[in-house]
Amino acid sequence: MSTPTLVYPAEGYGAPKNRRGRAPRDVTELGLPAGTEVFSADNHISVAEDIFYERFPDDLKGAAPRIWYEDGAYMVGMKGKSWVGGDFGRVLMQYDDLAGAATNNIEARVQELAEDGITRELAFPNAVLALFHYPDKALRERVFRIYNEHIADLQDRSNGHFYGVGLINWWDPKGTRSTLEQLKSLGLKTFLLPLNPGKDDDGNIYDYGSRAMDPVWDEIEEAGLPVTHHIGETPPKTPCEHNSVVVGMMVNVDSFREQFSKYVFSGILDRHPGLRIGWFEGGIAWVPTALQDAEHLLASYRHMFNHELQHDIRHYWDNHMSASFMVDPLGLELIDRIGVDNVFWSSDYPHNESTYGYSEKSLAAVVQAVGPENAVKIVSTNIQRFLGIAE
């Protein structure tokens, strides 16, 4: 197996918002088998329409989050104050003016991705993530339901090109069940669960690994939909005067370990063996080190456990988890330790760090690293199997 070439944009590609797709005439030029449909496992979409205000009943419109366009980005907030401030807002302004970046032009989106060689995609929210901790939980669930309806409509209109990631209630088992039922009825294939679940009404931080959360996991397991986690919720803990955007991203891309550990060591997967989990946009190079450290810590602290693991560490990764990457030459070099069946390629369109505009180089690096047959799994069929849409 050859070591993959480090792939980054060549000089002259321009600013992120000015990139354009450069798809080859045929996927065989990348070394992929003829007919391979490239499926980006992690893209993003901004809501352009004022959907929450429009769909809230008249007596609740005053509490509805608003969406508006300002300085090149779609904002979410209330009373003219955006909840998407600071670096996150400045980053959105780099790409929200791409024709297909938002929900108001699904046709342009499909076309832009096709020009970059991508046939299908799984799309996560952007600014809407600011609503994860909307203080009124009943209204928060209403907001999530409206978002699910909106994104499912786009999915229906995309003719199989676009799959949206939904949002669910994670703080109340009955709400978990009803929002999952809504997701399934709408045809959505997965949902995003926050890494930081927030606090209950008494101010206690939710602990995903506690027995108190088991009824929520029961509902998720029963629904049969895979769980997704995504980077982007963990800001730096201290101020940064210079290049704070990149410092924040360095924190973000290393944000999975705590929740990974809870799935394994808190017994979530032992008590709910039907769960499937996807880790998105954190790359795959973190996986071998996480597994290695978990194995060492299991051996070192097992005598102190109050939950005895039912399997070895490797079992939990191999049977329950997958992760996505865009450009990860080190991860591809370690692919034998990660597993070709447990990884997804993504373009991360239209983000700054996305492969949009040079996806053909990133895809060719995958083929170079693992060969054509395994590359098809990574760039196409693994994510379809994860979503339950494999043909």
Coordinates of C-alpha atoms in Angstrom, one line a residue:
M1 CA 0.0 0.0 0.0
S2 CA 1.5 3.3 -1.0
T3 CA 1.7 6.4 1.2
P4 CA -0.8 9.0 -0.1
T5 CA 0.4 12.3 -1.3
L6 CA -0.5 15.3 0.8
V7 CA -3.3 17.1 -1.0
Y8 CA -4.0 20.8 -0.6
P9 CA -5.2 23.5 -3.0
A10 CA -2.7 24.6 -5.6
E11 CA -1.7 28.2 -5.9
G12 CA -4.2 30.2 -7.9
Y13 CA -7.4 28.4 -6.8
G14 CA -8.5 31.7 -5.3
A15 CA -10.4 32.5 -2.1
P16 CA -12.7 29.8 -0.8
K17 CA -15.8 31.5 -2.0
N18 CA -14.4 31.9 -5.5
R19 CA -13.5 28.2 -6.1
R20 CA -15.2 26.3 -8.9
G21 CA -15.6 22.6 -9.4
R22 CA -13.0 20.8 -11.5
A23 CA -14.4 17.4 -12.1
P24 CA -12.7 15.1 -14.5
R25 CA -14.7 13.9 -17.6
D26 CA -15.0 10.5 -16.0
V27 CA -14.3 8.9 -12.6
T28 CA -12.0 6.4 -14.3
E29 CA -9.5 9.3 -14.7
L30 CA -9.2 9.3 -10.9
G31 CA -8.7 5.5 -10.8
L32 CA -12.2 4.8 -9.7
P33 CA -14.2 2.0 -11.5
A34 CA -16.6 3.2 -14.2
G35 CA -20.0 4.2 -12.9
T36 CA -18.9 5.0 -9.3
E37 CA -21.2 7.7 -7.8
V38 CA -19.1 9.9 -5.5
F39 CA -21.1 10.5 -2.3
S40 CA -19.8 13.2 0.0
A41 CA -20.6 12.1 3.6
D42 CA -20.3 15.6 5.1
N43 CA -21.5 18.8 3.5
H44 CA -23.3 21.8 4.9
I45 CA -26.2 23.9 4.1
S46 CA -27.5 27.3 5.4
V47 CA -31.1 28.1 5.9
A48 CA -32.0 31.1 3.8
E49 CA -35.7 31.4 4.5
D50 CA -37.3 32.8 7.7
I51 CA -38.9 29.4 8.3
F52 CA -39.3 29.5 12.0
Y53 CA -41.1 32.8 12.1
E54 CA -43.2 31.9 9.2
R55 CA -44.3 28.5 10.6
F56 CA -44.7 29.5 14.3
P57 CA -48.4 30.1 15.2
D58 CA -49.4 33.8 15.6
D59 CA -49.4 33.7 19.4
L60 CA -45.8 32.4 19.4
K61 CA -44.2 34.4 16.6
G62 CA -42.6 36.8 19.1
A63 CA -40.5 33.9 20.5
A64 CA -39.5 32.5 17.1
P65 CA -35.9 32.7 16.0
R66 CA -35.4 34.8 12.9
I67 CA -33.2 34.2 9.8
W68 CA -31.8 37.0 7.7
Y69 CA -29.0 37.7 5.3
E70 CA -26.3 40.1 6.4
D71 CA -22.8 40.9 5.2
G72 CA -22.7 37.8 3.0
A73 CA -24.0 35.2 5.5
Y74 CA -27.4 33.9 6.8
M75 CA -27.8 34.8 10.4
V76 CA -30.0 33.2 13.1
G77 CA -31.1 35.2 16.1
M78 CA -33.8 37.4 17.6
K79 CA -34.6 41.1 17.7
G80 CA -31.9 41.8 15.1
K81 CA -29.1 40.3 17.2
S82 CA -27.4 37.3 15.7
W83 CA -26.5 34.3 17.8
V84 CA -23.9 33.4 15.1
G85 CA -21.3 35.9 16.1
G86 CA -17.5 36.1 16.2
D87 CA -15.4 33.8 14.2
F88 CA -18.3 31.5 13.2
G89 CA -20.1 34.4 11.6
R90 CA -17.0 35.6 9.8
V91 CA -16.4 32.1 8.5
L92 CA -20.0 31.8 7.2
M93 CA -19.4 35.0 5.2
Q94 CA -16.7 33.2 3.2
Y95 CA -19.0 30.8 1.5
D96 CA -22.7 31.6 2.1
D97 CA -22.8 33.6 -1.2
L98 CA -22.0 30.5 -3.3
A99 CA -25.1 29.8 -5.4
G100 CA -25.8 26.4 -3.9
A101 CA -24.7 27.1 -0.3
A102 CA -28.2 27.8 1.1
T103 CA -31.6 26.2 1.0
N104 CA -33.1 28.6 -1.5
N105 CA -31.5 27.1 -4.6
I106 CA -31.2 23.3 -4.4
E107 CA -30.9 23.1 -8.2
A108 CA -27.7 25.3 -8.2
R109 CA -26.4 23.2 -5.3
V110 CA -26.8 19.9 -7.2
Q111 CA -25.1 21.6 -10.3
E112 CA -22.2 23.0 -8.3
L113 CA -21.5 19.6 -6.7
A114 CA -21.8 17.8 -10.1
E115 CA -19.2 20.2 -11.5
D116 CA -16.9 19.1 -8.7
G117 CA -17.5 15.4 -9.5
I118 CA -20.0 14.7 -6.6
T119 CA -23.3 13.0 -7.3
R120 CA -24.8 12.7 -3.8
E121 CA -24.3 14.2 -0.4
L122 CA -25.3 14.2 3.2
A123 CA -25.8 17.8 4.5
F124 CA -25.4 19.1 8.0
P125 CA -26.7 22.4 9.3
N126 CA -24.7 25.6 9.6
A127 CA -26.0 28.5 11.7
V128 CA -29.0 26.5 12.9
L129 CA -26.6 24.8 15.3
A130 CA -26.9 27.9 17.4
L131 CA -30.4 26.7 18.3
F132 CA -29.1 23.6 20.1
H133 CA -29.4 25.4 23.4
Y134 CA -32.5 27.5 22.8
P135 CA -33.6 28.0 26.4
D136 CA -37.3 27.1 26.1
K137 CA -37.2 23.3 25.4
A138 CA -40.7 23.1 24.1
L139 CA -40.0 25.8 21.5
R140 CA -36.6 24.2 20.8
E141 CA -38.4 21.0 19.8
R142 CA -40.8 23.0 17.6
V143 CA -37.8 24.7 15.9
F144 CA -36.2 21.3 15.3
R145 CA -39.4 19.9 13.8
I146 CA -39.7 22.9 11.4
Y147 CA -36.1 22.4 10.4
N148 CA -36.7 18.7 9.7
E149 CA -39.7 19.5 7.5
H150 CA -37.8 22.1 5.6
I151 CA -34.7 19.9 5.0
A152 CA -36.9 16.9 4.1
D153 CA -38.6 19.0 1.4
L154 CA -35.2 19.8 -0.1
Q155 CA -34.4 16.1 0.0
D156 CA -37.5 15.2 -1.8
R157 CA -36.9 17.8 -4.5
S158 CA -33.3 16.8 -5.1
N159 CA -34.2 13.5 -6.9
G160 CA -31.8 11.5 -4.8
H161 CA -28.9 13.9 -4.8
F162 CA -29.3 15.5 -1.4
Y163 CA -29.9 13.9 2.0
G164 CA -30.4 16.1 5.0
V165 CA -29.4 15.5 8.6
G166 CA -32.3 16.0 11.0
L167 CA -32.5 17.2 14.6
I168 CA -34.2 15.5 17.6
N169 CA -35.2 16.0 21.2
W170 CA -32.5 14.4 23.4
W171 CA -33.7 15.7 26.8
D172 CA -37.0 13.9 27.1
P173 CA -37.6 10.3 26.1
K174 CA -41.2 10.9 24.9
G175 CA -39.9 13.8 22.8
T176 CA -37.0 11.7 21.5
R177 CA -39.5 9.1 20.3
S178 CA -41.9 11.6 18.7
T179 CA -39.1 13.5 16.9
L180 CA -37.6 10.3 15.7
E181 CA -41.0 9.2 14.4
Q182 CA -41.2 12.5 12.6
L183 CA -37.7 12.0 11.0
K184 CA -38.6 8.6 9.7
S185 CA -42.0 9.7 8.4
L186 CA -40.3 12.5 6.5
G187 CA -37.7 10.2 5.0
L188 CA -34.7 11.6 6.8
K189 CA -32.0 8.9 7.4
T190 CA -30.1 10.2 10.3
F191 CA -29.9 13.0 12.9
L192 CA -27.3 15.2 14.7
L193 CA -26.8 14.7 18.4
P194 CA -24.8 17.5 20.1
L195 CA -21.5 16.6 21.8
N196 CA -22.5 19.1 24.5
P197 CA -26.1 18.2 25.5
G198 CA -26.5 21.2 27.9
K199 CA -28.4 21.3 31.2
D200 CA -31.7 20.1 32.5
D201 CA -34.3 22.4 34.1
D202 CA -32.5 22.1 37.5
G203 CA -29.2 23.2 36.0
N204 CA -27.6 19.7 36.0
I205 CA -25.5 18.9 33.0
Y206 CA -26.8 15.9 31.0
D207 CA -24.6 12.9 31.1
Y208 CA -25.1 10.7 28.0
G209 CA -23.5 7.8 29.9
S210 CA -25.7 7.9 32.9
R211 CA -28.5 5.4 33.6
A212 CA -30.9 8.4 33.6
M213 CA -30.2 8.8 29.9
D214 CA -30.9 5.2 29.0
P215 CA -34.6 5.8 28.1
V216 CA -33.3 8.3 25.5
W217 CA -30.9 5.7 24.1
D218 CA -33.6 3.1 24.2
E219 CA -35.7 5.3 21.8
I220 CA -32.8 5.9 19.5
E221 CA -31.9 2.2 19.4
E222 CA -35.5 1.3 18.7
A223 CA -35.8 3.8 15.9
G224 CA -32.9 2.2 14.1
L225 CA -31.5 5.4 12.7
P226 CA -27.7 6.0 13.0
V227 CA -26.4 8.8 15.3
T228 CA -24.1 11.5 13.9
H229 CA -21.8 13.7 15.9
H230 CA -20.0 16.7 14.2
I231 CA -17.2 19.0 15.2
G232 CA -17.9 22.7 15.7
E233 CA -19.4 23.0 19.2
T234 CA -16.2 23.4 21.2
P235 CA -14.7 26.9 21.2
P236 CA -11.3 27.6 22.7
K237 CA -11.4 27.9 26.4
T238 CA -9.1 30.9 26.5
P239 CA -9.0 34.1 24.3
C240 CA -6.8 34.3 21.3
E241 CA -5.7 37.6 19.8
H242 CA -4.1 36.3 16.6
N243 CA -5.6 33.9 14.1
S244 CA -8.4 32.9 16.4
V245 CA -10.3 31.2 13.6
V246 CA -7.6 28.5 13.1
V247 CA -7.0 28.1 16.8
G248 CA -10.7 27.4 17.2
M249 CA -10.6 24.9 14.4
M250 CA -7.7 23.1 16.0
V251 CA -9.8 22.7 19.1
N252 CA -12.8 21.6 17.1
V253 CA -11.1 18.8 15.2
D254 CA -10.1 17.2 18.4
S255 CA -13.6 17.2 20.0
F256 CA -14.7 13.6 19.9
R257 CA -12.7 11.8 22.6
E258 CA -15.0 12.5 25.5
Q259 CA -18.1 11.2 23.8
F260 CA -16.2 8.3 22.3
S261 CA -15.1 7.4 25.8
K262 CA -18.7 7.6 27.1
Y263 CA -20.0 5.2 24.4
V264 CA -17.3 2.7 25.4
F265 CA -16.6 3.1 29.1
S266 CA -19.9 4.3 30.4
G267 CA -21.6 1.2 28.9
I268 CA -23.8 3.0 26.4
L269 CA -23.0 0.5 23.7
D270 CA -23.1 -2.5 26.1
R271 CA -26.7 -1.5 27.1
H272 CA -27.7 -0.5 23.6
P273 CA -25.8 -2.8 21.1
G274 CA -28.0 -1.7 18.2
L275 CA -26.6 1.8 18.1
R276 CA -24.5 3.0 15.1
I277 CA -22.5 6.2 15.4
G278 CA -20.8 8.4 12.8
W279 CA -18.1 11.0 13.7
F280 CA -18.0 13.7 11.1
E281 CA -15.4 16.3 10.0
G282 CA -12.8 15.3 12.6
G283 CA -10.8 13.2 10.2
I284 CA -9.8 9.6 10.8
A285 CA -6.2 9.9 12.0
W286 CA -7.5 10.4 15.6
V287 CA -9.0 6.9 15.6
P288 CA -5.9 4.7 16.1
T289 CA -4.6 6.9 18.9
A290 CA -8.0 6.9 20.6
L291 CA -8.2 3.1 20.4
Q292 CA -4.6 2.7 21.6
D293 CA -5.1 5.0 24.6
A294 CA -8.4 3.4 25.4
E295 CA -6.8 -0.1 25.5
H296 CA -4.0 1.2 27.7
L297 CA -6.3 2.9 30.1
L298 CA -8.6 -0.1 30.3
A299 CA -5.6 -2.2 31.4
S300 CA -4.5 0.5 33.8
Y301 CA -7.8 1.3 35.5
R302 CA -10.0 -1.8 35.1
H303 CA -9.7 -2.6 38.8
M304 CA -11.5 0.7 39.6
F305 CA -14.4 0.3 37.1
N306 CA -18.0 0.4 38.2
H307 CA -19.1 -0.8 34.8
E308 CA -17.3 -3.9 33.4
L309 CA -16.9 -3.8 29.6
Q310 CA -18.5 -6.7 27.7
H311 CA -16.1 -6.5 24.8
D312 CA -12.6 -5.5 24.0
I313 CA -12.1 -1.9 22.8
R314 CA -11.7 -2.8 19.2
H315 CA -15.1 -4.4 19.1
Y316 CA -16.9 -1.1 19.8
W317 CA -15.1 0.7 17.0
D318 CA -15.4 -2.1 14.4
N319 CA -19.1 -2.9 15.0
H320 CA -20.6 0.5 16.0
M321 CA -18.6 3.4 14.6
S322 CA -17.4 5.2 11.5
A323 CA -15.7 8.5 10.8
S324 CA -15.4 10.9 7.9
F325 CA -12.5 12.8 6.4
M326 CA -11.7 15.3 3.6
V327 CA -7.9 15.4 3.4
D328 CA -6.2 13.0 5.8
P329 CA -3.1 11.5 4.4
L330 CA -1.9 10.3 7.8
G331 CA -5.3 8.6 8.4
L332 CA -5.1 6.9 5.0
E333 CA -1.6 5.7 5.9
L334 CA -3.1 4.1 9.0
I335 CA -6.2 2.7 7.2
D336 CA -5.4 -0.9 8.2
R337 CA -5.8 0.1 11.8
I338 CA -9.0 2.0 11.2
G339 CA -10.7 -0.3 8.6
V340 CA -11.8 0.6 5.1
D341 CA -15.4 -0.3 6.0
N342 CA -15.5 2.3 8.8
V343 CA -14.6 5.5 7.0
F344 CA -16.3 8.0 4.6
W345 CA -14.8 10.5 2.3
S346 CA -16.4 14.0 2.2
S347 CA -15.9 17.3 0.4
D348 CA -17.3 19.4 3.3
Y349 CA -18.8 21.7 0.6
P350 CA -19.0 24.7 0.9
H351 CA -16.7 25.3 3.9
N352 CA -13.3 27.0 3.8
E353 CA -11.5 23.8 4.5
S354 CA -13.6 21.8 2.0
T355 CA -12.1 20.0 -1.0
Y356 CA -14.5 21.9 -3.2
G357 CA -12.5 23.0 -6.3
Y358 CA -9.9 20.3 -5.9
S359 CA -12.0 17.2 -4.9
E360 CA -10.5 15.3 -7.8
K361 CA -7.1 15.4 -6.1
S362 CA -8.4 14.3 -2.8
L363 CA -10.3 11.4 -4.4
A364 CA -7.3 10.3 -6.4
A365 CA -5.3 10.2 -3.2
V366 CA -7.8 7.8 -1.7
V367 CA -7.5 5.5 -4.7
Q368 CA -3.7 5.7 -4.5
A369 CA -3.8 4.8 -0.8
V370 CA -6.3 1.9 -0.8
G371 CA -6.8 0.8 -4.4
P372 CA -9.9 1.1 -6.6
E373 CA -12.1 -1.5 -4.9
N374 CA -11.6 -0.2 -1.4
A375 CA -11.8 3.4 -2.6
V376 CA -15.4 2.8 -3.9
K377 CA -16.3 1.8 -0.3
I378 CA -14.8 5.0 1.1
V379 CA -16.1 7.4 -1.4
S380 CA -19.5 5.9 -2.1
T381 CA -20.9 2.7 -0.6
N382 CA -19.9 3.0 3.1
I383 CA -22.0 6.1 3.7
Q384 CA -24.9 4.6 1.8
R385 CA -24.8 1.5 4.0
F386 CA -24.6 3.8 7.1
L387 CA -27.7 5.6 6.0
G388 CA -29.6 2.5 5.0
I389 CA -29.9 3.5 1.4
A390 CA -27.5 1.0 -0.2
E391 CA -28.9 -0.4 -3.4

